[in-house]
Coordinates of C-alpha atoms and ligand atoms in Angstrom, one line a residue:
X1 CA 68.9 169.6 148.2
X2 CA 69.8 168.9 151.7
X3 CA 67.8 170.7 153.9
X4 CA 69.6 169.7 157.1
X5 CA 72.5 171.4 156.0
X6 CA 70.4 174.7 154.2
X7 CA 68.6 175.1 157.6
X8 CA 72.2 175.4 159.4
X9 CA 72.5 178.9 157.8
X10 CA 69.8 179.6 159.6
X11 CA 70.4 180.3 163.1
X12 CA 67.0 181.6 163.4
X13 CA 65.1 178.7 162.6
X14 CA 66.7 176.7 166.0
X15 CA 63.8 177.6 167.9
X16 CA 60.8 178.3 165.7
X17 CA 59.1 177.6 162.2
X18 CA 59.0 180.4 160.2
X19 CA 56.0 180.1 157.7
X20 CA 55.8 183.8 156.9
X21 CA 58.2 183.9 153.8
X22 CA 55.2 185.6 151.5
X23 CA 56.1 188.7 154.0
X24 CA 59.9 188.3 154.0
X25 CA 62.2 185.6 154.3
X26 CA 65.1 185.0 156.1
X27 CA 68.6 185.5 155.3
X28 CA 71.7 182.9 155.1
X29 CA 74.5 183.0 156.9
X30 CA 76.9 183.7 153.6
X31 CA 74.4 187.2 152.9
X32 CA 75.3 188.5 156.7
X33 CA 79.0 188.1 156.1
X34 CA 79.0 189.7 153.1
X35 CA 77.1 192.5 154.5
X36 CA 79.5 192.3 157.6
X37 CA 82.2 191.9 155.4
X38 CA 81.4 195.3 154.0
X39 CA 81.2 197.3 157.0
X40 CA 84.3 196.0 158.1
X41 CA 87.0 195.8 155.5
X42 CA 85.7 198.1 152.6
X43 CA 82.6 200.4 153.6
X44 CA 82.5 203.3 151.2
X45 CA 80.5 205.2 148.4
X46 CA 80.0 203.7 144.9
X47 CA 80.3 205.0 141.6
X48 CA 82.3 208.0 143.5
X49 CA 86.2 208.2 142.8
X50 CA 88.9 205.9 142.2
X51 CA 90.4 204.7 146.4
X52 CA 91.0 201.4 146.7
X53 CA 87.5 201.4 148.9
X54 CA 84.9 202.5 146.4
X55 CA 87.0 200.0 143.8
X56 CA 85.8 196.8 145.7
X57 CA 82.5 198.6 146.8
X58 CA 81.5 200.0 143.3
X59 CA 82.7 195.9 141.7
X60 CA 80.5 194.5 144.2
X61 CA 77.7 196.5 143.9
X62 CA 77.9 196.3 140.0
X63 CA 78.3 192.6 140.2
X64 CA 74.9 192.3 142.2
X65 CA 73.2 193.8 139.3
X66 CA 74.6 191.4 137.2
X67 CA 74.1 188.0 139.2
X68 CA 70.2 189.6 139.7
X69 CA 69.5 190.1 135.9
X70 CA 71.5 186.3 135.3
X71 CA 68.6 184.8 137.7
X72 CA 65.7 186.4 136.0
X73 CA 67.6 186.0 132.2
X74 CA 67.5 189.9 131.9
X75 CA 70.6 190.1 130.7
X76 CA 69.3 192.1 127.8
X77 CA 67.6 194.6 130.0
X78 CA 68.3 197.2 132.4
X79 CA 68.5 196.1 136.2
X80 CA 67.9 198.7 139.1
X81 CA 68.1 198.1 142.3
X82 CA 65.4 199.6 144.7
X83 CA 63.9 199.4 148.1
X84 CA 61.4 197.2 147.5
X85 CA 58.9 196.3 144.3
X86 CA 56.3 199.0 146.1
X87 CA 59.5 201.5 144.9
X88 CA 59.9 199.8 142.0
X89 CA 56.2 199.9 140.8
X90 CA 55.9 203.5 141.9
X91 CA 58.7 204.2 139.7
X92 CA 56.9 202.9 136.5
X93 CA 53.6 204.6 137.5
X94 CA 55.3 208.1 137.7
X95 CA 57.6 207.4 135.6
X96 CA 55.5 206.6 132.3
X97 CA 53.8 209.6 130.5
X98 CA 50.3 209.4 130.9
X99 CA 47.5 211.4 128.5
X100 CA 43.8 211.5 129.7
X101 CA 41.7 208.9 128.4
X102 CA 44.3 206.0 128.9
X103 CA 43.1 203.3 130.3
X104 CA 45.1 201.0 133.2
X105 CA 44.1 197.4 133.1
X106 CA 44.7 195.1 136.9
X107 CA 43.1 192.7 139.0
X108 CA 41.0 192.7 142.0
X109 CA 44.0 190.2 143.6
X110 CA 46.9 192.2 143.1
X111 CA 48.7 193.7 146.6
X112 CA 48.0 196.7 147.4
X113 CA 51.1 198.1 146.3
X114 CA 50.5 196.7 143.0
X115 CA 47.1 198.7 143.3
X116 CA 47.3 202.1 144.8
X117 CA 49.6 203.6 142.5
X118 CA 46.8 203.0 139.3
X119 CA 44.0 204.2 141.6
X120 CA 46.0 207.3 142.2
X121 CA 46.9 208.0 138.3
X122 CA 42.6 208.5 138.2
X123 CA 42.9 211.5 139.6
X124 CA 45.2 212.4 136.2
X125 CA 42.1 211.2 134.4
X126 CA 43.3 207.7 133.8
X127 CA 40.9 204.9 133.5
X128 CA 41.9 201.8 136.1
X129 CA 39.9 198.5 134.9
X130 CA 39.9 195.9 137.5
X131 CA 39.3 192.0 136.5
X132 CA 37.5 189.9 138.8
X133 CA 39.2 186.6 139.8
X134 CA 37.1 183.6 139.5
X135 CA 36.3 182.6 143.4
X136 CA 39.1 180.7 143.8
X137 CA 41.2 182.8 142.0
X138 CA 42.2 182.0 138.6
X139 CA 42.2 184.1 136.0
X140 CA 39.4 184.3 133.0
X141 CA 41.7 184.9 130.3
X142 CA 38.8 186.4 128.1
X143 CA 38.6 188.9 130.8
X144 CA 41.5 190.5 129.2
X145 CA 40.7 190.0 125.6
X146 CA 37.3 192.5 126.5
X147 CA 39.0 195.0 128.7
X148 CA 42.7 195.1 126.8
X149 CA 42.1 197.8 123.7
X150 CA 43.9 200.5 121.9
X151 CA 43.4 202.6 125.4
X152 CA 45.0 200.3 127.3
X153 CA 48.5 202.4 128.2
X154 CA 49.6 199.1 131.1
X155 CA 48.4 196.1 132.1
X156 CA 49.8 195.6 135.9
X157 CA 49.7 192.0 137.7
X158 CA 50.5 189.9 139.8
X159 CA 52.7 186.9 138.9
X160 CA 51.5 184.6 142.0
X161 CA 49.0 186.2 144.3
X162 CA 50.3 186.7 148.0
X163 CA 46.8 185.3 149.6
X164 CA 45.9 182.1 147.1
X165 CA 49.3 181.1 146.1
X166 CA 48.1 180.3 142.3
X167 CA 50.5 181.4 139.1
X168 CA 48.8 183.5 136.7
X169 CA 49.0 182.6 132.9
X170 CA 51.2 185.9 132.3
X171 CA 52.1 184.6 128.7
X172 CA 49.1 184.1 127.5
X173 CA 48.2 188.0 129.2
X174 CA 51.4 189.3 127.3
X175 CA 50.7 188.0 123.8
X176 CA 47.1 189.8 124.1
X177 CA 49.1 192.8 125.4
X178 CA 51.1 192.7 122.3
X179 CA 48.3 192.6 120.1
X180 CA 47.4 196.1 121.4
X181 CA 50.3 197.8 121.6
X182 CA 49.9 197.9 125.7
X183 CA 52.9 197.9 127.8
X184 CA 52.7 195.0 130.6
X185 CA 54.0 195.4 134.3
X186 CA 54.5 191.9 136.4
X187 CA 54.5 192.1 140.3
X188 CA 56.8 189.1 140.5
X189 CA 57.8 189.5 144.2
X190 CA 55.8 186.3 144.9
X191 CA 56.9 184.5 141.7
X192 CA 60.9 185.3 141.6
X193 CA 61.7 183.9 145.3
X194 CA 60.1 180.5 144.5
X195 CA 59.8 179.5 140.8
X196 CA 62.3 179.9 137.7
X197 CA 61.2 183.0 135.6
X198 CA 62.5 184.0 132.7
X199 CA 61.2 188.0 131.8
X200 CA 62.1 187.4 128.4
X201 CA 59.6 184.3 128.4
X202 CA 56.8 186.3 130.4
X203 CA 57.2 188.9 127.3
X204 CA 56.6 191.6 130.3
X205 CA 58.1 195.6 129.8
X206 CA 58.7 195.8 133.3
X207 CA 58.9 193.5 136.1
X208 CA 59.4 194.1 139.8
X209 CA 60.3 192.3 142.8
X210 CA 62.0 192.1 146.3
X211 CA 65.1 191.2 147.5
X212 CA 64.1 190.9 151.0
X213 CA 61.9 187.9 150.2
X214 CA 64.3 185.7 148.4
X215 CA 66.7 186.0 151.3
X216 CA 68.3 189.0 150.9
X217 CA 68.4 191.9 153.3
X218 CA 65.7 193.9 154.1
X219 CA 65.0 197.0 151.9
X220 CA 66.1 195.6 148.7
X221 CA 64.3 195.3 145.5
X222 CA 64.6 195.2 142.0
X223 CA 63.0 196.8 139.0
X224 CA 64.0 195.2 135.5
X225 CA 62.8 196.6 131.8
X226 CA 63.0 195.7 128.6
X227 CA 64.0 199.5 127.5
X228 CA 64.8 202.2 129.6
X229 CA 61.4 204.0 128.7
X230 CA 60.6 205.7 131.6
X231 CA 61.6 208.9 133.7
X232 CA 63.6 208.9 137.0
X233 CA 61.8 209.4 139.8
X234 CA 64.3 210.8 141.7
X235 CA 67.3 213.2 140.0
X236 CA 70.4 213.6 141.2
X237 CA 73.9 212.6 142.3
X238 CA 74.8 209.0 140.7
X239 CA 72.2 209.3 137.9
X240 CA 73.9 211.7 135.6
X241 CA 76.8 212.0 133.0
X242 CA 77.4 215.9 132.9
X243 CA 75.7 218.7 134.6
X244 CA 75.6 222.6 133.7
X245 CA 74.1 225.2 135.2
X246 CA 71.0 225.1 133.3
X247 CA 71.1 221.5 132.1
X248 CA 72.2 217.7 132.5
X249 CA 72.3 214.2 130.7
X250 CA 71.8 211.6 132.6
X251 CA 73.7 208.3 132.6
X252 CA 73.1 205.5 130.8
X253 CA 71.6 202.4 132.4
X254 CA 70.7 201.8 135.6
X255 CA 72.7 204.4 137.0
X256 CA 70.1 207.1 135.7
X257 CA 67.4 205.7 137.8
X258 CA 69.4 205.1 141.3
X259 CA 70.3 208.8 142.0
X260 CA 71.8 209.3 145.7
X261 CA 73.8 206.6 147.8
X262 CA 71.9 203.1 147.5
X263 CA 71.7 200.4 150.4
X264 CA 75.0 199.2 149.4
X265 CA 75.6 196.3 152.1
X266 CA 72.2 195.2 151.7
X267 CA 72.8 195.4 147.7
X268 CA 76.0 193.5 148.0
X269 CA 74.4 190.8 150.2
X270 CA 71.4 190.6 147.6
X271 CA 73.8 189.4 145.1
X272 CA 75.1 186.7 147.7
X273 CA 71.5 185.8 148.0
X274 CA 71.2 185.1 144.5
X275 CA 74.0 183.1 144.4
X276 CA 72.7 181.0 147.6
X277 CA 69.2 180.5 145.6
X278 CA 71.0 179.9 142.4
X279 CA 73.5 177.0 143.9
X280 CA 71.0 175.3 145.5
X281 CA 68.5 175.3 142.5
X282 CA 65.3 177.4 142.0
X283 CA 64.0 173.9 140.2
X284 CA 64.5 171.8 143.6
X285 CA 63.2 175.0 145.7
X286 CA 60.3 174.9 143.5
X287 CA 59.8 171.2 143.8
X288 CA 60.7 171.3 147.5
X289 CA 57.9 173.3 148.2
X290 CA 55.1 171.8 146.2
X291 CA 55.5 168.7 147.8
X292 CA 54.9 170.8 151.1
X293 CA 52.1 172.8 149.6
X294 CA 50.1 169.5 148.6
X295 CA 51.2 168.0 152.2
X296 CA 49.1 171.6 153.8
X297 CA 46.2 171.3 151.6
X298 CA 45.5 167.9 152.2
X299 CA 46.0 167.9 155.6
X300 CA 43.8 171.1 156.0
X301 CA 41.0 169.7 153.7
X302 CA 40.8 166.7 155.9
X303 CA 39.9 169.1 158.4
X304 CA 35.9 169.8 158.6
X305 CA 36.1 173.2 160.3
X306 CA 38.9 174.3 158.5
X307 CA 38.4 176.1 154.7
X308 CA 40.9 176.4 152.3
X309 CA 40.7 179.2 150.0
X310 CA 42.8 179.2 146.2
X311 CA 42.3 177.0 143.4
X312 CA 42.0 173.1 143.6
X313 CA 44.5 172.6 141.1
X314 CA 47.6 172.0 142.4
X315 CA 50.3 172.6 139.6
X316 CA 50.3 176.1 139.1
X317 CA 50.5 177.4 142.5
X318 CA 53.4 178.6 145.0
X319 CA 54.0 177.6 149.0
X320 CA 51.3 179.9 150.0
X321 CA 48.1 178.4 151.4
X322 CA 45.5 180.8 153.1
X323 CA 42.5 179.2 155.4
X324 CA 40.1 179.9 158.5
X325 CA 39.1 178.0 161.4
X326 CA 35.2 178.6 161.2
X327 CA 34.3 180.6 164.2
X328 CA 37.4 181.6 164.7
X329 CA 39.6 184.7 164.3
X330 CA 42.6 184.5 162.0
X331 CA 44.7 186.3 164.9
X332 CA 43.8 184.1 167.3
X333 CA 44.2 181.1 165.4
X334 CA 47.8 183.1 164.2
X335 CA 48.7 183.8 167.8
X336 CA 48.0 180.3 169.0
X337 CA 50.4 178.7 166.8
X338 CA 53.1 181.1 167.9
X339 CA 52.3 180.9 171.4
X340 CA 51.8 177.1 171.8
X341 CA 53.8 175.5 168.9
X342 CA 56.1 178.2 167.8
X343 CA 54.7 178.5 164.5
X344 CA 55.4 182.1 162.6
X345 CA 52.4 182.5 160.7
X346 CA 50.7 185.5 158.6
X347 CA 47.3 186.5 160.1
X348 CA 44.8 189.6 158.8
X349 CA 44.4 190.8 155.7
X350 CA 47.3 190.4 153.8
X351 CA 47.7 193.5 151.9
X352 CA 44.7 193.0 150.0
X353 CA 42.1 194.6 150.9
X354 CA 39.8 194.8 147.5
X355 CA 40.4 190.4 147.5
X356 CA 39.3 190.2 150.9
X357 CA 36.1 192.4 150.3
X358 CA 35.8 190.2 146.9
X359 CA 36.0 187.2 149.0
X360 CA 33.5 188.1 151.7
X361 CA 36.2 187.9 154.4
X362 CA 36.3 191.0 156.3
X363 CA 38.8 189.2 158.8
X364 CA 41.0 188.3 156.4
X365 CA 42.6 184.4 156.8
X366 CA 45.9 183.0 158.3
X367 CA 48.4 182.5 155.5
X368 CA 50.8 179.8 155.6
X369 CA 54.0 180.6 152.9
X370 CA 56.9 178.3 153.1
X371 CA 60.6 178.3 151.4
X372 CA 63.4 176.3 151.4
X373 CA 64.4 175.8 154.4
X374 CA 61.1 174.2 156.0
X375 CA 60.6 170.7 156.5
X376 CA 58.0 168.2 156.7
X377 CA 58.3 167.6 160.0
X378 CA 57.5 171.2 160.7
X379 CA 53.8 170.7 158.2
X380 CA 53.4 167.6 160.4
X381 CA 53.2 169.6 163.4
X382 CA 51.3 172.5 162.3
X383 CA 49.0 170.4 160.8
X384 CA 48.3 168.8 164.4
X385 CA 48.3 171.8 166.0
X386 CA 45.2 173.2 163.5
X387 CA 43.3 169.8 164.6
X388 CA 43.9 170.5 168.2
X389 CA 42.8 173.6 167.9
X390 CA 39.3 172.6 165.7
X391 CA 39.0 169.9 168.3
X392 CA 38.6 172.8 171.3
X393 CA 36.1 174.7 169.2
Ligands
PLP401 C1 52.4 190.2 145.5 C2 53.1 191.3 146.2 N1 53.4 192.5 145.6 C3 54.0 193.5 146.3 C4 54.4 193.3 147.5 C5 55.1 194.5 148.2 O1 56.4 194.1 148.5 P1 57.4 195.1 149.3 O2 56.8 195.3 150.7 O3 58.7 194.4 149.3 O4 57.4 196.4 148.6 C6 54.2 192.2 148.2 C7 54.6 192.0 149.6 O5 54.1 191.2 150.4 C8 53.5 191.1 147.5 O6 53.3 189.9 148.1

């Protein structure tokens, strides 16, 4: 993995360090030439005649289904594309059928989007049981063995939360899934960009994640699932086989659950992306950034001001390290690292409101999330700039 060489796709990262990939990441150079490469030479519809425009378009668009499912091994399943996994999760919550009295099993670290779809689904008179974390985050496995029961209609988490950085034991959370008969929903937008996953192995029904934050464009997404068990949530051109004036089939596949015209560059250049992550190896990205994640902890730990919040253990974890400077705001500390060192960092409260309450941090921390393309020279310097800043207070 040569970073020198990753980083020169990058124009972007000349004059700062981005360490906000948990929000989005950036894109390669090869994804905005395919994207330009569509506006220019053969912008049209897909899935919509036979010109030799929408021929290319509709191959292109087709093949970026194809290259996404190959990266997750969901070949088996059906692959839409969305806007984002907040789409994609909203599709499975109005998309299931729901009877009163079922019962909605999640976490108290999930995003939000990963959240306010089941709070919404109690106003249908539909239970939503939230597990508490342990205070640095992991998971209680017997948590689920007492709430998952014969109610339990979904169990909806996170594969790696977006504020601790720590990999949940999803398997293990599947196999008691399976002993109920209760269908399991992964939020793998933090997982997907940074560690190999396999949905077969996760033994998931659904599982949803964005493009924009494994380099492709902005407002892309993806929903897989194991059957196509749920209802469209939108209806119309695209998503059909035959229409008549009082009824319709829709189309097999994905097609029947991306009615309209999609994001077709930024689908095209998600496929590029894929390709990018897939040539340079989601097992060197993954190792890449542990050995940067350890190089952050340590360095912050050192620090006496400075607390670290997530689990000690190191394995399980992605790039994402959250902290606070005691005393200090995470905004300020945030907008001194942009101002002085040209440091992009995540400051507030990260999406996750009910974690932060959980956590007694009504401020919410400064969030470090790295990716492929940072270096340890960059953790070096951010690490020096957080002691210059403790050594001010
Ligand atoms: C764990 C997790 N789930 C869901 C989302 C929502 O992703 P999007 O904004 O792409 O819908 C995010 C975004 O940060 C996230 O980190």
């Amino acid at each position: 993995m040569d970073i020198d060489l990753i980083r020169e796709d990058f124009p972007l990262l000349d004059n700062i360090a981005y360490l906000d990939n948990a929000a989005t990441s950036l894109s390669p150079e090869p994804v905005i030439r395919a994207m330009n490469e569509f506006e220019r030479h053969y912008r049209s519809n897909v899935g919509r005649g036979v010109h030799r425009l929408t021929t290319i378009a509709t191959q292109r668009y087709w093949d970026s289904h194809i290259k996404v499912a190959e990266l997750i091994g969901g070949e088996d399943g059906t692959t839409v594309l969305t806007k984002n996994t907040t789409e994609a999760i909203n599709m499975v919550a109005c998309g299931l059928e729901w009877h009163s009295g079922d019962n909605i099993v999640t976490t108290v670290l999930e995003h939000h989007s990963n959240f306010l779809p089941w709070v919404h689904l109690r106003k249908k008179g539909i239970g939503v049981s939230t597990i508490e974390p342990f205070p640095d985050g992991m998971i209680d496995i017997s948590a689920f063995e007492s709430a998952i029961n014969e109610n339990t209609g979904l169990v909806a988490l996170t594969h790696a939360s977006n504020v601790l950085g720590n990999v949940l034991p999803v398997k293990e959370i599947a196999s008691i899934c399976q002993e109920h008969g209760a269908r399991l929903l992964i939020d793998g937008a933090q997982s997907v960009p940074h560690i190999s996953v396999d949905v077969k192995k996760t033994g998931c029904d659904y599982f949803c994640f964005s493009g924009h934050k494994m380099l492709g464009p902005t407002g892309t997404g993806i929903l897989w699932m194991k059957e196509t068990d749920i209802d469209p949530l939108l209806l119309g051109g695209g998503a059909i086989d035959k229409v008549s004036l009082d009824s319709y089939t829709l189309a097999e596949g994905y097609q029947r659950y991306e009615a309209g015209t999609p994001n077709i560059a930024g689908m095209i250049g998600l496929g590029y992306a894929v390709d990018y992550l897939r040539k340079v190896g989601m097992d060197n990205i993954e190792r890449h950034e542990k050995k940067l994640t350890e190089k952050v902890i340590h360095g912050l730990e050192d620090m006496e001001q400075v607390h670290v919040y997530g689990p000690v253990e190191k394995s399980a974890r992605i790039g994402v390290v959250s902290f606070n400077i005691e005393g200090m705001h995470p905004h300020e500390v945030s907008h001194i690292l942009d101002e002085g060192s040209d440091m992009i960092t995540r400051s507030g409260e990260h999406c996750c409101h009910p974690l932060m309450e959980y956590m007694g941090l009504p401020n919410g921390t400064v969030r470090i999330s790295m990716y492929l393309y940072n270096t340890e020279e960059e953790i070096d310097l951010l690490l020096a700039t957080i002691e210059e800043i403790t050594r001010r207070l």
